C-alpha cells in the first residue's frame, strides 16, 4: 500500500516538470527547514492566509515554524504557520488523522515526505497517507487510510498551537453530518488572535469523543476512498469562513486544486526568469522566490471584511494584509516587491495606513491584526515612504502624516529622543539604545525626503536633523564605532566592539562592528564622519577579516560570519554595497560571490540565518541579479556582481527589464562596463524609474577589477 501511494505521488509530482514554463520544478521547500532557517513547510499559494502543514511535538527556537528537519514526530496539521521568524505562533485549527483514537502524535520518515509549491504529502508510520493543498483562504486535506483499516479517526485539536501561542477560548459545533464549525481565540506573540473556521468532510463523520471544547475525535467509516477535508478560515466570523469556502473551493477535486495552486505559483515565480547552467544556483534562486512570497499574507475575507488593529471588523475595497516583519523586510523584501509585485503596493500601503488609523501608528511587527511591537525603530516608515516616493497610487500627504504621527509618539524611547536628541544608555529603556537610535534615524530620513518632496519645509528640517543623530551623538571618532551615550553625554564604559549580550547591551542582535555601518540613508555623511574615504575604507576592509569573540551571551542570530560581517542577520545586509559609495565597487564582488556560494545552499541547512519572513531570500534574489537597494526609501539599486548570465523581471504594465552579464563566470566576477538600452552606462547604480520603464541593462564581466563606476559622478 505504501509503495503504491508513494509511486503515485512521485509520478504526479514528476508530471509537473514536464510542463512548459514550470518554475515550481526548481523549488525545494525543504531548503531552510534544517539549521536555523525556521521556514514553513507545507501547502499554500502566494501571499495566502492559509499555510497548511505539519506541526511537530517540540517547542523551541528552531521550531518557530512548527517544523524542523531534525524531528520525526507530528502532532497535527495546522492551517497557519509562520516562516523564518524568531518567535513561534499560529498552528491554529489542527487536524490529525489516526487509526487509534487514543493517539495524540504520530511518527514519520523524511523518505515518505514530498513537497512542491502548493502541495505537501507525508506517509505516516501508521500507514495513513496525508496530502495537503490550498487556496488563499481554504486548506484541503486528503487522507488515504490503509486497506485493512475499517474505520478512521480525525482529531480536531483547538488547544494546540506553536511557540508562544496559548488558546484562551474555543468551541465547535457539528452542524451537519459533514460540517463542523467553530472558533479559536488565543494569546501569544499576537496577544488577541481570533480565528473562525468551517471544516467540511467529503463523507459523513461521527463525533465519538470530546475533551472539553478543545479536542474532538470524528470517525469516518467509508475508507474505500480517501477522506477529504476542506478547512476555511476567517478572522471575522464563521459565516465569513463559509463564504470563503464557497467562493474559493466549492468542489472536491483535490488534483485540480493542486494544479490551480501550481498555476498560481508559476505566475508569481515566473516574474523573474533567469538563465544559468548551474542547476544548484537555479534551485536556490527559485526557492528564494518561493520563500519571499509566503508573506505578507492576505488577511481579509472574500466579501472585503477584515479584523482591524483595533479589534473591530472593517470592510474595504482593497486586499488587507498581515504578517509584516518590517525590521527585517524593509531592507530587501519590500524593495524587491516594488519591482516584481507593483500591483500589490497600493493595497500594502492602504493596509499600513489603516493600521495607523486603528492603532495610532504605522505597524512595527504586525501579526493577525495585532501589533507585537517586536524589534526596534519605526520600520514601517521606510516601507510606506518608499512606496510613496516610487510613485505608487497612494496619498502622499496621508503617508507623511502617518509617518510623523508614528515618529512622535511618546513610547519606545521616543520621549527621550525628543528631549535629548538621542536615546541615553542609562535611562529607560536602557538597552539597545544605539540600535534603536540608528533605526529611528533612518526612518526619520525617509520622512524628511517625503516632506521635502511635498514642500513641507518645517517637517523636512526637523526630521532631517533627527536623521543626523548618528554622527551628532552616537559616532565616536576616536574608535570609529557607534556607541551608547549616557544622559550626561558621555560614551558608555567599558566598551568592547566585539562583545555582544543579547538584548542587554547597546545593540540589537549584533555588536559594535556590525552597527558601525547602520547609516544606509546617509552613507556619504558616514564617510565624512570617519574623516574621509581612506579611513572609512580601511575600517570597512577590516570588518571582513577581523576575528573577535562575541561572548557566551551573544544573540543566536549573529550567524554567517565573514570576519565580523554577519550575513545571517539583517543589520549587515547592506554593508557590502557601501563600497560603491566610495568608488571601490570591485571590492564587493569576491565577497558577494563567496556569500552566494557558501552561505546559501540547496539542502535543508541552506540558509546562514533564519529566513525572517522573506528577507534572507530577497537579499539573494536581488544580489544575484546584481542589484541591491541600500537607502531604505528612494529607489537607488546599487550594482554588485550578477551571478546569472541573464535575469528578466516582469515589472508590470506589460514591461520587462533584463540584466545581461556577458562573459560571466566563476572567475569573471567584476563589472568592467555597462550599457543601458544599448547606450554606454557609467553609473554603479540604477534608479527604480529606469528599471520600471523596461529595457535591457548589459554588463561586460571580467576577471580583473576596472574603473567602472569609480568616478564621483557615477557613485550613488
XYZ file of C-alpha atoms in Angstrom:
716
model
C 0.000 0.000 0.000
C 2.745 2.450 0.970
C 4.759 1.737 -2.158
C 1.733 2.195 -4.393
C 0.750 5.535 -2.839
C 4.266 6.918 -2.911
C 4.725 5.811 -6.505
C 1.522 7.601 -7.458
C 2.633 10.733 -5.609
C 6.074 10.722 -7.254
C 4.549 10.251 -10.698
C 2.041 13.011 -10.012
C 4.725 15.444 -8.883
C 7.116 14.444 -11.666
C 4.457 15.410 -14.188
C 4.934 18.991 -13.041
C 8.412 19.129 -14.579
C 7.111 18.103 -17.997
C 5.033 21.224 -18.443
C 6.323 24.329 -20.171
C 7.296 27.314 -18.005
C 7.078 25.217 -14.878
C 9.138 27.152 -12.362
C 7.828 25.064 -9.451
C 10.123 22.207 -10.503
C 13.073 24.360 -9.421
C 11.708 24.972 -5.909
C 12.714 22.840 -2.941
C 10.559 23.823 0.066
C 12.813 21.740 2.344
C 15.653 24.277 1.961
C 15.857 26.097 5.280
C 13.882 23.529 7.277
C 17.131 22.489 8.972
C 19.800 24.554 10.700
C 18.329 27.843 11.889
C 16.270 28.582 8.774
C 12.884 28.324 10.527
C 10.996 28.177 7.215
C 7.442 26.976 6.728
C 6.907 23.571 5.148
C 3.509 22.687 3.754
C 0.948 23.781 1.181
C -0.010 27.349 0.339
C -0.483 29.774 -2.522
C 1.427 33.062 -2.906
C 0.645 35.504 -0.085
C -2.236 33.301 1.122
C -3.740 33.312 4.598
C -3.536 29.514 4.625
C -0.233 27.770 5.267
C -1.377 24.198 5.850
C 1.400 21.998 7.080
C 2.803 19.658 9.695
C 3.348 20.704 13.277
C 5.813 18.754 15.385
C 5.800 17.947 19.062
C 8.819 20.015 20.075
C 8.942 23.651 21.109
C 11.924 25.976 20.931
C 13.735 28.472 18.776
C 14.307 26.103 15.858
C 10.627 25.102 15.873
C 9.245 28.626 15.364
C 7.527 27.496 12.172
C 6.288 24.332 13.887
C 8.657 22.108 11.895
C 12.355 21.277 11.955
C 14.001 18.664 9.779
C 15.712 17.021 12.758
C 12.346 15.932 14.183
C 10.252 12.922 13.212
C 7.109 13.193 15.344
C 3.981 15.099 14.306
C 1.109 16.226 16.495
C -1.098 17.626 13.760
C -1.538 19.567 10.573
C -2.324 23.199 11.373
C -3.823 25.632 8.883
C -1.492 28.574 9.548
C 2.250 28.773 10.185
C 4.963 31.408 10.250
C 8.065 31.264 8.068
C 11.516 32.264 9.216
C 10.632 34.099 12.411
C 12.490 34.043 15.716
C 9.282 33.627 17.726
C 6.698 30.879 17.343
C 2.947 31.385 16.972
C -0.116 30.194 14.993
C -0.621 26.475 14.209
C -4.356 27.109 14.571
C -7.131 24.553 13.948
C -5.076 21.381 13.834
C -6.228 18.121 12.267
C -4.561 14.733 12.736
C -5.746 11.516 11.077
C -5.133 8.430 13.215
C -6.041 4.760 13.227
C -6.154 4.521 17.011
C -8.345 7.236 18.512
C -6.072 7.337 21.559
C -3.115 8.551 19.520
C -2.045 12.163 20.016
C 1.156 12.038 17.980
C 2.479 10.070 15.028
C 5.894 9.230 13.664
C 7.024 9.719 10.090
C 10.126 9.424 7.934
C 11.502 12.078 5.592
C 11.703 9.340 2.960
C 7.905 9.472 2.902
C 7.671 13.255 2.513
C 7.159 15.232 -0.690
C 6.722 18.970 -1.145
C 6.371 21.333 -4.080
C 4.756 24.777 -4.093
C 1.080 24.273 -3.328
C 1.351 20.602 -2.340
C 2.690 18.594 0.612
C 2.410 14.885 1.408
C 3.721 12.511 4.039
C 3.338 8.819 4.745
C 2.742 8.390 8.465
C 4.104 5.373 10.312
C 0.506 4.327 10.885
C 0.148 3.792 7.127
C -2.053 6.844 6.594
C -1.035 8.852 3.545
C -1.633 12.589 4.101
C -1.795 15.106 1.276
C -2.377 18.857 1.580
C -3.107 21.676 -0.834
C -4.637 25.143 -0.512
C -6.288 28.228 -1.921
C -5.846 31.664 -0.347
C -8.286 31.071 2.496
C -9.038 27.333 2.345
C -6.929 24.259 3.041
C -7.732 20.885 1.523
C -6.619 17.705 3.285
C -6.665 14.240 1.733
C -6.256 11.183 3.964
C -5.829 7.707 2.461
C -6.088 5.050 5.155
C -4.515 1.573 4.922
C -6.659 -1.008 3.131
C -7.055 -3.172 6.244
C -8.429 -0.316 8.370
C -12.224 -0.343 8.687
C -12.765 2.973 10.474
C -10.561 6.028 10.588
C -10.376 8.902 13.029
C -9.598 12.577 12.691
C -8.573 14.621 15.727
C -9.701 18.241 15.688
C -7.397 19.997 18.146
C -8.227 23.586 19.068
C -5.888 23.599 22.052
C -2.693 23.035 20.116
C -0.564 25.937 18.907
C 3.071 26.776 18.194
C 5.609 28.535 20.400
C 4.157 31.352 22.464
C 0.608 30.602 21.327
C -1.896 29.707 24.044
C -5.552 29.034 23.465
C -7.780 31.246 25.625
C -11.216 30.190 24.392
C -12.562 27.827 21.769
C -15.614 25.922 20.709
C -17.072 23.865 17.910
C -20.407 22.603 16.633
C -21.239 19.760 14.282
C -23.847 21.455 12.128
C -24.440 18.522 9.775
C -23.089 15.024 9.268
C -20.294 16.524 7.129
C -19.815 20.031 8.525
C -18.106 21.217 11.699
C -17.752 24.899 12.572
C -16.086 26.710 15.425
C -13.686 29.295 16.691
C -10.350 29.592 18.423
C -9.175 32.607 20.412
C -5.586 32.706 21.567
C -2.864 34.839 23.037
C 0.846 34.732 22.378
C 3.022 36.812 20.117
C -0.304 38.023 18.749
C -1.939 38.999 22.033
C -5.560 38.800 20.889
C -5.973 36.476 17.922
C -9.368 35.321 16.670
C -9.858 32.508 14.172
C -13.191 31.162 12.942
C -13.407 28.034 10.837
C -15.603 25.683 8.903
C -14.405 22.122 8.269
C -16.316 20.215 5.616
C -15.792 16.464 5.246
C -16.284 14.540 1.995
C -18.363 11.918 3.794
C -20.412 11.755 6.989
C -18.385 11.632 10.197
C -19.467 10.823 13.732
C -18.299 12.587 16.869
C -17.043 9.740 19.047
C -15.066 11.546 21.730
C -14.592 15.007 23.168
C -12.207 16.564 25.686
C -13.637 19.864 26.914
C -14.122 22.143 23.909
C -10.588 21.892 22.623
C -10.176 18.351 21.288
C -12.694 16.202 19.490
C -12.459 12.956 17.546
C -14.513 12.291 14.442
C -14.888 8.839 12.963
C -15.209 8.027 9.271
C -16.325 4.571 8.174
C -16.219 4.629 4.362
C -12.486 4.130 3.828
C -12.691 2.540 0.409
C -11.965 6.025 -0.860
C -9.795 8.814 0.558
C -11.307 11.086 3.191
C -11.143 14.752 2.148
C -11.495 17.702 4.492
C -11.790 21.343 3.453
C -10.948 23.903 6.162
C -11.777 27.551 5.541
C -10.682 30.300 7.933
C -11.781 33.816 8.764
C -10.744 36.320 11.414
C -14.268 37.779 11.353
C -16.916 35.061 11.693
C -17.993 31.501 10.928
C -20.361 32.877 8.288
C -17.426 34.540 6.543
C -15.437 31.316 6.714
C -18.343 29.640 4.931
C -18.348 32.374 2.287
C -14.619 31.916 1.788
C -15.134 28.188 1.337
C -17.962 28.592 -1.147
C -16.135 31.241 -3.164
C -12.721 29.574 -3.329
C -13.241 25.819 -3.089
C -16.821 24.626 -3.654
C -15.732 21.407 -5.419
C -13.984 18.286 -4.150
C -11.362 17.818 -6.865
C -8.076 17.547 -4.982
C -5.842 17.250 -8.046
C -7.488 20.210 -9.713
C -6.845 22.278 -6.575
C -3.196 21.235 -6.579
C -2.866 22.247 -10.226
C -4.560 25.592 -9.549
C -2.093 26.234 -6.716
C 0.745 25.253 -9.031
C -0.513 27.698 -11.666
C -0.728 30.463 -9.063
C 2.868 29.799 -8.040
C 4.099 29.702 -11.619
C 2.540 33.087 -12.337
C 4.469 34.588 -9.440
C 7.702 32.603 -9.733
C 7.814 33.447 -13.424
C 8.063 37.149 -12.693
C 11.829 36.639 -12.830
C 13.303 34.337 -15.450
C 16.979 33.526 -15.038
C 19.428 31.884 -17.419
C 22.131 29.747 -15.852
C 23.812 26.410 -16.451
C 24.131 25.772 -12.722
C 21.203 23.652 -11.502
C 22.020 24.266 -7.843
C 22.024 28.050 -8.264
C 18.710 27.828 -10.131
C 17.147 25.792 -7.327
C 18.398 28.179 -4.640
C 17.093 31.171 -6.614
C 13.565 29.889 -7.215
C 13.298 28.531 -3.700
C 14.239 32.026 -2.539
C 11.489 33.401 -4.778
C 9.073 30.951 -3.167
C 10.113 31.908 0.342
C 9.820 35.622 -0.474
C 6.119 35.193 -1.308
C 4.773 33.426 1.772
C 4.137 36.783 3.461
C 2.719 39.347 3.811
C -0.420 37.229 3.916
C -3.956 38.043 2.846
C -5.974 38.996 5.928
C -9.473 39.703 4.704
C -12.436 37.664 3.554
C -13.886 37.370 0.071
C -16.544 39.965 0.981
C -13.862 42.535 1.913
C -14.331 42.277 5.685
C -11.321 42.012 7.986
C -10.419 42.375 11.649
C -8.501 45.586 12.195
C -5.747 46.539 14.599
C -8.433 47.977 16.885
C -10.100 44.568 17.184
C -13.142 45.759 15.227
C -14.486 44.415 11.959
C -13.914 46.677 8.972
C -14.772 46.438 5.294
C -12.728 47.780 2.407
C -12.387 47.657 -1.362
C -8.780 46.509 -1.164
C -6.812 43.456 -0.061
C -5.844 43.731 3.587
C -2.579 42.039 4.605
C -0.847 40.799 7.745
C 2.484 39.295 8.887
C 4.713 42.341 8.471
C 8.209 41.550 9.775
C 9.258 45.086 8.947
C 12.572 45.373 10.820
C 13.762 42.578 8.573
C 11.873 43.177 5.362
C 12.288 46.938 4.824
C 15.846 46.198 3.722
C 15.333 43.949 0.679
C 11.979 42.128 0.695
C 9.867 45.250 0.208
C 12.228 46.847 -2.341
C 12.008 43.568 -4.283
C 8.215 43.630 -4.069
C 8.075 47.142 -5.524
C 9.843 45.764 -8.619
C 8.015 42.496 -9.272
C 4.731 42.941 -7.384
C 3.733 46.516 -8.279
C 0.056 45.506 -8.318
C 0.194 44.853 -4.557
C 1.798 48.100 -3.421
C -1.374 50.174 -3.212
C -3.038 47.548 -1.020
C 0.021 47.129 1.194
C 0.171 50.896 1.693
C -3.584 51.035 2.332
C -3.250 48.247 4.902
C -0.485 50.131 6.705
C -2.372 53.439 6.667
C -5.491 51.780 8.052
C -3.416 50.123 10.776
C -2.126 53.577 11.667
C -5.683 54.917 11.883
C -6.754 51.983 14.033
C -3.842 51.782 16.484
C -2.367 55.281 16.306
C 0.856 54.388 14.487
C 2.181 52.529 11.493
C 2.878 48.819 12.016
C 6.099 47.730 13.692
C 5.658 43.931 13.524
C 2.021 43.145 12.754
C 0.562 39.677 13.141
C -3.068 38.671 12.613
C -4.429 42.118 13.436
C -2.134 42.541 16.448
C 0.778 44.895 16.986
C 3.555 42.903 18.596
C 5.970 45.883 18.814
C 8.715 43.366 18.109
C 12.174 44.694 17.219
C 13.398 48.279 17.350
C 12.845 51.507 15.453
C 9.997 52.553 13.169
C 10.457 50.090 10.300
C 7.020 50.669 8.820
C 8.015 54.234 7.961
C 10.703 53.483 5.337
C 8.485 50.835 3.725
C 5.469 53.063 3.155
C 7.572 56.106 2.257
C 9.490 54.027 -0.273
C 6.149 53.102 -1.856
C 5.133 56.770 -1.945
C 8.456 58.035 -3.327
C 8.374 55.419 -6.087
C 5.113 56.873 -7.375
C 2.606 54.179 -6.495
C -1.077 55.052 -6.094
C -1.076 56.300 -2.529
C -1.947 59.627 -0.895
C 1.494 61.087 -0.161
C 0.158 63.650 2.298
C -1.634 60.942 4.238
C 1.572 58.874 4.227
C 3.543 61.826 5.590
C 1.041 62.458 8.366
C 1.003 58.765 9.336
C 4.805 58.677 9.413
C 5.011 61.838 11.517
C 2.388 60.518 13.906
C 4.329 57.284 14.326
C 7.645 59.099 14.800
C 6.349 61.433 17.524
C 4.577 59.035 19.904
C 5.956 59.048 23.438
C 6.693 55.349 23.558
C 9.584 53.007 22.788
C 12.029 55.679 23.942
C 10.686 58.450 21.703
C 10.063 60.792 24.642
C 13.768 60.602 25.485
C 14.777 61.030 21.853
C 12.744 64.223 21.629
C 14.244 65.512 24.874
C 17.928 64.644 24.353
C 18.199 64.237 20.591
C 19.371 60.658 21.255
C 18.496 57.713 23.487
C 20.559 57.837 26.710
C 22.051 54.468 27.547
C 21.475 54.889 31.287
C 17.789 55.771 31.174
C 14.726 53.706 30.447
C 14.866 51.974 28.004
C 18.492 51.395 28.895
C 19.314 48.628 26.421
C 19.727 48.522 22.631
C 19.795 52.313 22.544
C 22.305 52.557 19.697
C 20.319 50.172 17.514
C 17.078 51.950 18.347
C 18.573 55.365 17.694
C 20.059 54.379 14.340
C 16.813 52.752 13.221
C 14.853 55.857 14.237
C 17.338 57.992 12.306
C 16.958 56.100 9.038
C 13.160 56.257 9.377
C 13.378 59.989 10.052
C 15.449 60.395 6.886
C 12.570 58.921 4.908
C 10.137 61.360 6.480
C 12.478 64.223 5.589
C 12.651 63.058 1.962
C 8.902 62.931 1.586
C 8.426 66.243 3.416
C 10.901 67.883 1.044
C 9.077 66.460 -1.961
C 5.784 67.853 -0.654
C 7.272 71.252 0.192
C 6.837 70.840 3.950
C 9.929 72.806 4.951
C 9.498 72.705 8.728
C 8.923 68.954 8.712
C 11.913 68.479 6.459
C 14.228 70.466 8.752
C 13.042 68.745 11.921
C 13.294 65.177 10.675
C 16.484 65.744 8.698
C 18.146 66.955 11.898
C 16.935 63.870 13.739
C 18.259 61.674 10.935
C 21.742 63.068 11.602
C 21.777 61.898 15.229
C 24.104 59.068 14.239
C 27.026 61.483 13.849
C 25.837 64.147 16.295
C 25.688 61.726 19.223
C 26.431 58.026 18.693
C 29.531 58.088 16.499
C 32.808 58.031 18.392
C 35.515 59.494 16.154
C 38.291 58.075 18.325
C 37.222 54.451 17.963
C 35.203 54.663 14.751
C 32.169 52.967 16.313
C 28.593 53.820 17.209
C 28.470 53.792 20.979
C 25.984 54.107 23.790
C 25.794 57.607 25.244
C 24.738 58.403 28.817
C 22.351 61.174 29.790
C 25.447 63.224 30.685
C 26.680 62.967 27.105
C 29.496 60.506 27.819
C 30.137 57.243 25.984
C 29.174 54.209 27.995
C 32.113 52.303 29.520
C 33.528 49.684 29.423
C 33.465 49.181 25.671
C 34.338 46.074 23.649
C 33.370 46.302 19.954
C 33.344 42.509 19.577
C 31.264 41.636 22.600
C 27.502 41.077 22.377
C 24.927 40.350 25.062
C 21.524 39.510 23.649
C 19.039 42.314 24.442
C 21.207 43.639 27.264
C 23.733 45.903 25.573
C 23.631 48.857 23.187
C 22.891 46.824 20.066
C 20.148 44.578 18.717
C 21.296 41.130 17.645
C 24.747 42.429 16.841
C 27.895 44.103 18.085
C 29.595 47.455 17.536
C 31.403 46.199 14.439
C 28.130 45.368 12.733
C 26.366 48.555 13.832
C 29.129 50.928 12.735
C 27.527 50.879 9.269
C 23.814 51.238 10.011
C 23.509 54.568 8.233
C 22.071 53.432 4.891
C 20.238 56.731 4.481
C 23.411 58.872 4.515
C 26.446 56.836 3.504
C 28.405 59.866 2.345
C 27.717 61.558 5.669
C 29.042 58.487 7.446
C 32.165 58.574 5.278
C 32.708 62.187 6.324
C 32.213 61.252 9.980
C 35.036 58.724 9.647
C 37.261 61.517 8.385
C 37.071 60.704 4.674
C 37.205 57.806 2.284
C 40.611 56.463 3.275
C 39.834 55.754 6.952
C 36.304 54.647 6.011
C 37.591 52.077 3.528
C 40.293 50.899 5.922
C 37.643 50.267 8.574
C 35.303 48.615 6.091
C 38.050 46.338 4.797
C 38.904 45.241 8.310
C 35.278 44.282 9.048
C 35.616 41.228 6.829
C 38.869 39.888 8.231
C 38.819 40.520 11.977
C 38.236 37.673 14.399
C 36.850 38.505 17.794
C 34.924 36.632 20.450
C 31.279 37.647 20.643
C 30.923 36.253 24.147
C 28.869 33.460 25.648
C 25.690 35.557 25.817
C 25.683 36.779 22.225
C 22.472 36.638 20.237
C 21.999 33.343 18.372
C 21.018 35.447 15.366
C 24.616 36.554 14.765
C 25.487 33.919 12.185
C 27.005 33.640 8.730
C 30.168 35.405 9.852
C 32.842 36.669 7.483
C 35.157 38.333 9.928
C 32.663 40.478 11.838
C 30.227 40.792 8.937
C 27.186 38.681 9.870
C 25.162 37.692 6.834
C 22.812 35.574 8.907
C 21.144 38.685 10.326
C 19.731 41.801 8.762
C 21.833 44.718 10.097
C 24.746 43.591 7.899
C 22.815 43.114 4.670
C 23.598 46.470 3.036
C 27.222 46.787 4.100
C 28.986 45.294 1.080
C 27.270 47.753 -1.220
C 28.820 50.689 0.620
C 31.982 50.138 -1.437
C 30.159 51.683 -4.395
C 29.692 54.924 -2.481
C 33.450 55.356 -2.093
C 34.392 54.436 -5.640
C 35.633 50.896 -4.962
C 32.766 48.699 -6.163
C 35.101 45.857 -7.177
C 35.864 45.089 -3.539
C 32.352 43.787 -3.018
C 32.442 41.313 -5.906
C 34.545 38.478 -4.423
C 32.725 38.720 -1.099
C 29.324 38.659 -2.801
C 30.280 35.592 -4.804
C 31.582 33.969 -1.609
C 28.206 34.544 0.052
C 26.298 33.211 -2.962
C 28.323 30.003 -2.940
C 28.972 29.424 0.749
C 26.118 30.941 2.759
C 23.239 29.724 0.558
C 22.902 26.018 -0.258
C 20.377 23.673 -1.849
C 19.927 21.481 1.210
C 17.879 21.598 4.403
C 20.541 23.691 6.135
C 20.597 26.067 3.196
C 20.415 29.410 4.999
C 23.054 31.053 7.179
C 20.411 32.554 9.448
C 16.669 32.371 9.844
C 14.602 33.371 6.825
C 12.953 36.344 8.565
C 9.758 36.255 6.518
C 11.465 36.568 3.152
C 14.347 38.948 3.848
C 17.166 36.423 3.647
C 15.808 35.175 0.339
C 15.090 38.645 -1.040
C 18.721 39.617 -0.439
C 19.788 36.629 -2.530
C 17.283 37.351 -5.318
C 18.311 40.977 -5.726
C 22.010 40.407 -5.184
C 22.349 37.513 -7.613
C 20.722 39.716 -10.245
C 23.385 42.317 -9.456
C 21.191 44.816 -7.572
C 20.532 45.960 -4.015
C 18.669 48.925 -2.531
C 20.835 50.390 0.226
C 18.898 53.560 1.032
C 15.681 52.390 2.706
C 13.476 54.870 0.839
C 14.007 56.319 -2.571
C 14.863 53.683 -5.104
C 18.567 53.566 -5.924
C 19.568 49.975 -6.704
C 23.322 49.515 -6.258
C 25.292 47.223 -8.583
C 27.180 44.239 -7.215
C 28.238 41.088 -9.055
C 25.478 39.382 -11.068
C 25.564 35.618 -10.730
C 23.391 34.758 -13.707
C 24.026 35.171 -17.416
C 20.624 36.791 -17.745
C 17.733 37.703 -15.474
C 14.488 39.149 -16.817
C 11.987 40.768 -14.465
C 8.334 41.360 -15.241
C 7.998 44.866 -13.771
C 4.299 45.322 -14.552
C 2.304 47.183 -17.182
C 3.440 44.695 -19.789
C 7.103 45.686 -19.396
C 10.195 43.651 -18.667
C 13.672 44.603 -17.535
C 16.567 42.317 -18.395
C 20.007 42.210 -16.817
C 22.549 40.515 -19.069
C 26.047 39.611 -17.862
C 28.345 38.965 -20.825
C 31.412 36.769 -20.256
C 30.080 35.855 -16.838
C 31.755 33.013 -14.949
C 33.097 31.999 -11.553
C 36.283 33.896 -12.425
C 34.767 36.831 -14.313
C 33.102 38.410 -11.303
C 33.895 42.104 -11.888
C 31.774 44.563 -13.860
C 34.070 46.191 -16.413
C 31.499 48.208 -18.389
C 27.773 48.566 -18.869
C 25.095 49.601 -21.333
C 21.515 50.628 -20.700
C 19.242 50.084 -23.688
C 22.244 49.989 -25.980
C 23.878 53.167 -24.707
C 27.036 53.307 -22.556
C 26.174 53.498 -18.866
C 28.834 54.519 -16.340
C 26.979 54.671 -13.014
C 27.411 51.977 -10.384
C 23.683 52.062 -9.609
C 20.356 52.434 -11.372
C 17.170 54.238 -10.361
C 13.857 52.496 -9.771
C 12.189 54.503 -12.538
C 14.772 53.349 -15.071
C 14.085 49.717 -14.177
C 10.302 50.021 -14.284
C 10.364 51.726 -17.689
C 11.585 48.392 -19.005
C 14.642 47.720 -21.093
C 17.987 45.939 -21.026
C 20.961 46.522 -18.750
C 24.091 44.840 -20.083
C 27.250 44.203 -18.105
C 30.551 43.084 -19.516
C 32.264 40.962 -16.886
C 35.967 40.289 -16.396
C 38.427 38.601 -14.069
C 40.114 41.845 -13.014
C 38.744 44.997 -11.349
C 38.164 48.030 -13.546
C 37.440 51.718 -13.147
C 33.740 51.191 -13.843
C 31.570 53.277 -11.522
C 34.517 54.807 -9.678
C 34.194 58.462 -10.697
C 32.429 60.723 -8.230
C 29.625 61.482 -10.680
C 28.985 57.764 -11.159
C 28.663 56.867 -7.480
C 25.338 56.567 -5.648
